[in-house]
Amino acid sequence: SCDCQAPHEKLTIAQARKGTPVDRPVRVYADGIFDLFHAGHARALMQAKNLFPNTYLIVGVCSDELTHRYKGFTVMTEAERYEALRHCRYVDEILRDAPWTLTPDFLEQHKIDFVAHDDIPYSSAGSEDVYKHIKEAGMFVPTQRTEGISTSDIITRIVKDYDVYARRNLQRGYTAKELNVSYINEKKYKLQNQVDRMKEKVRTVEEKSKHFVYRVEEKSADLIQKWEEKSREFIGNFLELFGPDGTWKQVFQERSGRMLSYALSPRESPCNSPPRELSPLRSPSPRPLPHAGIARDRRLLRPPRAHRLP
């Protein structure tokens, strides 16, 4: 806490917004329960801190005994609520065991210039608005509530999904007695947890199977692509060798041309081969046919043909 040593003079809102007095900050007070401290609380304190150019923000937190008497049971203890506010950067000072209704003596004791709170009438402790006398004294500065979030909203979410949170805490080791869960509900939650674990295992197996199938498809696609590349390469080499203008046709044409030229103009005998000489005593003569003499003898023995008379 920080005690204000300067003399406490009553200020108006207009004077405070101008930054006066220069010798001390404007002391603003904001109180509340601050159970389950959330962003809505933080934004309200931020607005209170930035109401004036030079602001010293004092936050009053009601005790558990006072809160349970006028409002109801809290989730967090008063020590936890004090500690949560201590870490809020907009808070300059925390007043523990703050009063439920602000009295002139309390305001004078802590030298409070203004009280910050949302402008909605807060009916409690037999009063339609516990801030009514603060507003009439001109010391009330309104802040805006953050829509969509409040302690009651958070508790409603927890109650709505109570089964989910109970099952989760049973898994973490809490007992049914600590969670205020009956024996039947405890067995039901444990059975549901086992079913969820089985579903998770099935889901994991399905994911692994999908991954395996994907890998197989990927490998198959790679193999098909490589096969197509090799096939194109093989076909290209085949056409290059055996195609219409391929290498093999050129070789065949060259060989056919050489064979045809050899057939049309054979090579001459070598000049250095010795000529065949004939013997001077013998001259070549045709050999008689073997049956020539027999035919001639047959014509000599044949009788002469009789001439036909006219």
XYZ file of C-alpha atoms in Angstrom:
310
model
C 0.000 0.000 0.000
C 0.992 3.625 -0.378
C -0.235 6.213 2.116
C -1.056 9.623 0.672
C 0.890 12.291 2.611
C -0.552 15.322 0.786
C -3.606 17.089 2.264
C -6.782 15.534 0.896
C -8.821 18.158 -0.864
C -12.115 17.335 -2.480
C -11.864 17.299 -6.267
C -14.402 17.472 -9.006
C -14.289 15.198 -12.044
C -13.442 18.177 -14.265
C -10.465 19.099 -12.068
C -9.227 15.523 -12.002
C -9.412 15.259 -15.804
C -7.248 18.378 -16.101
C -4.540 16.686 -14.069
C -4.895 18.704 -10.873
C -3.645 18.678 -8.222
C -0.037 18.426 -9.386
C 1.370 17.394 -5.995
C -0.471 14.057 -5.805
C -2.314 11.542 -8.035
C -6.053 11.182 -8.113
C -6.979 8.303 -5.794
C -9.590 6.047 -7.409
C -11.186 3.120 -5.592
C -12.702 0.009 -7.230
C -14.094 -2.898 -5.241
C -15.491 -6.311 -6.014
C -15.347 -10.058 -5.380
C -13.061 -10.854 -8.336
C -13.795 -14.583 -8.204
C -12.253 -16.531 -11.101
C -10.343 -13.416 -12.173
C -10.845 -12.994 -15.918
C -10.466 -10.512 -18.771
C -13.659 -8.660 -17.842
C -12.206 -7.819 -14.432
C -8.916 -6.744 -15.973
C -10.600 -4.452 -18.512
C -12.697 -2.782 -15.788
C -9.549 -2.078 -13.756
C -7.812 -0.794 -16.887
C -10.614 1.712 -17.433
C -10.438 2.810 -13.797
C -6.676 3.286 -14.048
C -6.999 5.432 -17.170
C -9.853 7.655 -16.009
C -7.490 10.562 -15.276
C -4.007 11.581 -16.409
C -2.476 10.745 -13.029
C -4.367 7.967 -11.234
C -3.558 5.853 -8.201
C -5.843 2.797 -8.264
C -6.900 1.153 -5.031
C -8.767 -2.153 -5.304
C -10.879 -3.450 -2.418
C -11.525 -7.209 -2.195
C -14.245 -8.575 0.066
C -13.463 -11.520 2.342
C -14.958 -14.994 2.046
C -17.136 -14.524 5.144
C -18.668 -11.305 3.839
C -19.111 -12.624 0.307
C -20.748 -15.876 1.388
C -23.148 -13.912 3.560
C -24.351 -11.402 0.931
C -23.672 -13.009 -2.446
C -22.962 -16.719 -2.192
C -20.254 -19.337 -2.319
C -17.078 -18.544 -4.251
C -14.860 -20.859 -6.270
C -11.600 -19.215 -5.203
C -10.662 -18.464 -1.627
C -9.963 -14.914 -0.517
C -6.212 -15.585 -0.442
C -6.347 -16.800 -4.048
C -8.359 -13.745 -5.074
C -5.901 -11.399 -3.384
C -3.000 -13.106 -5.144
C -4.722 -12.938 -8.543
C -5.235 -9.168 -8.225
C -1.692 -8.623 -7.017
C -0.419 -9.647 -10.445
C -2.679 -7.245 -12.374
C -0.536 -4.411 -13.743
C -3.272 -1.773 -13.345
C -3.550 -2.219 -9.578
C -1.454 0.047 -7.322
C -2.831 -1.047 -3.957
C -5.028 -3.873 -2.611
C -7.336 -3.457 0.391
C -8.115 -6.821 1.943
C -11.389 -7.500 3.739
C -13.030 -4.531 2.051
C -16.458 -3.423 3.344
C -19.617 -4.369 1.471
C -20.988 -0.822 1.660
C -18.709 2.206 1.489
C -19.045 4.603 4.406
C -17.854 8.252 4.603
C -15.370 7.209 7.307
C -13.877 4.539 5.018
C -13.568 6.994 2.137
C -11.929 9.599 4.403
C -9.605 7.052 5.992
C -8.159 5.978 2.620
C -8.424 9.486 1.109
C -10.466 8.259 -1.834
C -11.392 10.835 -4.452
C -13.623 8.748 -6.719
C -15.212 5.288 -6.859
C -15.182 3.390 -10.179
C -17.750 0.730 -11.034
C -20.186 -0.104 -13.810
C -23.296 2.057 -13.832
C -25.790 -0.810 -13.437
C -27.585 -0.535 -10.061
C -26.088 -3.106 -7.707
C -28.842 -4.268 -5.352
C -27.560 -6.024 -2.238
C -27.730 -5.967 1.567
C -31.271 -4.594 1.516
C -30.386 -1.711 -0.802
C -31.514 -1.168 -4.373
C -28.113 0.305 -5.236
C -25.174 0.177 -2.810
C -23.473 2.982 -4.791
C -26.440 5.344 -4.633
C -24.972 7.658 -1.987
C -21.629 7.696 -3.850
C -23.386 8.845 -7.006
C -25.270 11.536 -5.109
C -22.015 12.831 -3.641
C -20.507 13.226 -7.149
C -17.734 10.704 -6.452
C -18.913 7.945 -8.808
C -17.144 7.346 -12.151
C -18.745 4.676 -14.373
C -16.835 1.994 -16.273
C -18.123 -0.283 -19.044
C -18.744 -3.999 -18.599
C -17.198 -6.465 -21.019
C -19.999 -8.337 -22.745
C -19.823 -12.102 -23.100
C -17.733 -12.871 -20.038
C -18.368 -12.844 -16.305
C -17.821 -15.094 -13.311
C -21.412 -16.323 -13.571
C -20.913 -17.152 -17.284
C -17.785 -19.193 -16.522
C -19.545 -21.113 -13.736
C -22.479 -21.767 -16.072
C -20.110 -23.272 -18.650
C -18.612 -25.549 -15.992
C -22.027 -26.700 -14.797
C -23.192 -27.258 -18.372
C -20.224 -29.516 -19.144
C -20.011 -30.990 -15.651
C -19.823 -34.608 -16.891
C -16.859 -33.798 -19.136
C -14.907 -32.107 -16.340
C -15.807 -34.870 -13.840
C -14.577 -37.584 -16.224
C -11.385 -35.653 -16.933
C -10.611 -35.176 -13.226
C -11.328 -38.834 -12.492
C -8.704 -39.691 -15.102
C -6.260 -37.330 -13.403
C -6.574 -39.149 -10.076
C -9.294 -37.288 -8.182
C -11.629 -39.481 -6.152
C -15.398 -39.596 -6.559
C -15.768 -38.178 -3.052
C -13.616 -35.148 -3.906
C -15.742 -34.524 -7.005
C -18.997 -35.202 -5.166
C -19.845 -37.937 -7.662
C -22.096 -40.865 -6.759
C -20.975 -44.497 -7.064
C -23.167 -45.121 -10.122
C -21.941 -42.009 -11.903
C -18.357 -42.910 -11.069
C -18.741 -46.314 -12.774
C -20.524 -44.670 -15.705
C -17.751 -42.110 -16.161
C -15.052 -44.779 -15.981
C -16.864 -46.856 -18.603
C -17.192 -43.801 -20.840
C -13.469 -43.111 -20.402
C -12.659 -46.677 -21.470
C -14.904 -46.306 -24.528
C -13.178 -43.025 -25.402
C -9.763 -44.665 -25.078
C -10.862 -47.466 -27.406
C -12.160 -44.905 -29.902
C -8.872 -43.071 -29.702
C -6.957 -46.286 -30.384
C -9.188 -47.061 -33.370
C -8.703 -43.532 -34.627
C -4.940 -43.870 -34.225
C -4.938 -47.156 -36.156
C -7.016 -45.567 -38.906
C -4.604 -42.666 -39.140
C -1.644 -45.029 -39.343
C -3.432 -47.103 -41.989
C -4.172 -43.992 -44.027
C -0.542 -42.960 -43.708
C 0.602 -46.418 -44.836
C -1.765 -46.409 -47.822
C -0.583 -42.934 -48.729
C 3.047 -44.068 -48.594
C 2.253 -47.097 -50.780
C 0.438 -44.892 -53.293
C 3.350 -42.486 -53.282
C 5.850 -45.308 -53.863
C 3.635 -46.786 -56.588
C 3.433 -43.439 -58.315
C 7.225 -43.148 -58.193
C 7.643 -46.649 -59.639
C 5.128 -45.957 -62.412
C 6.882 -42.688 -63.244
C 10.279 -44.394 -63.366
C 8.823 -47.213 -65.497
C 7.373 -44.670 -67.930
C 10.698 -42.866 -68.132
C 12.569 -46.138 -68.799
C 9.930 -47.182 -71.340
C 10.261 -43.903 -73.230
C 14.013 -44.269 -73.159
C 13.805 -47.872 -74.450
C 11.365 -46.946 -77.228
C 13.529 -43.984 -78.229
C 16.626 -46.169 -78.442
C 14.705 -48.810 -80.418
C 13.430 -46.252 -82.932
C 16.870 -44.711 -83.190
C 18.271 -48.131 -84.054
C 15.466 -49.767 -86.080
C 13.326 -46.820 -87.197
C 12.782 -45.572 -90.760
C 15.935 -43.494 -90.553
C 17.632 -45.600 -87.939
C 21.217 -46.704 -87.692
C 20.443 -50.321 -88.564
C 18.812 -49.323 -91.890
C 21.836 -47.249 -92.841
C 24.156 -50.155 -92.053
C 21.956 -52.558 -94.061
C 21.850 -50.210 -97.036
C 25.621 -49.817 -96.994
C 26.131 -53.578 -96.882
C 23.557 -54.218 -99.657
C 25.225 -51.619 -101.855
C 28.612 -53.211 -101.385
C 27.253 -56.711 -102.205
C 25.525 -55.408 -105.372
C 28.648 -53.671 -106.519
C 30.610 -56.874 -105.980
C 28.095 -58.840 -108.079
C 28.154 -56.385 -110.997
C 31.886 -55.880 -111.122
C 33.732 -58.811 -109.597
C 37.315 -58.444 -108.761
C 39.971 -59.431 -111.352
C 42.346 -62.293 -110.812
C 45.566 -61.278 -109.328
C 48.225 -60.376 -111.849
C 50.972 -62.362 -110.208
C 49.181 -65.780 -110.670
C 51.133 -68.052 -113.172
C 49.369 -68.758 -116.567
C 48.453 -72.347 -117.506
C 50.722 -73.615 -120.411
C 49.661 -76.194 -122.952
C 51.862 -79.128 -123.937
C 53.326 -78.826 -127.534
C 52.835 -82.490 -128.262
C 49.175 -82.595 -127.410
C 46.448 -80.309 -128.554
C 43.119 -80.163 -126.905
C 40.454 -82.131 -128.622
C 36.878 -82.796 -127.623
C 36.326 -86.110 -125.998
C 33.970 -88.462 -127.986
C 30.619 -89.103 -126.512
C 30.347 -92.597 -125.099
C 27.316 -93.663 -127.223
C 28.209 -92.001 -130.502
C 29.715 -95.178 -132.111
C 26.783 -97.355 -131.134
C 24.313 -94.990 -132.768
C 26.308 -94.927 -135.982
C 26.457 -98.762 -136.164
C 22.689 -98.975 -135.695
C 22.097 -96.706 -138.697
C 24.333 -98.920 -140.890
C 22.487 -102.109 -139.996
C 18.991 -100.603 -140.602
C 17.469 -101.857 -143.982
C 16.688 -99.255 -146.558
C 13.160 -97.731 -146.458
C 10.941 -98.818 -149.381
C 9.733 -96.015 -151.532
C 5.971 -95.573 -151.783
C 4.647 -95.740 -155.340
C 2.499 -92.945 -156.515
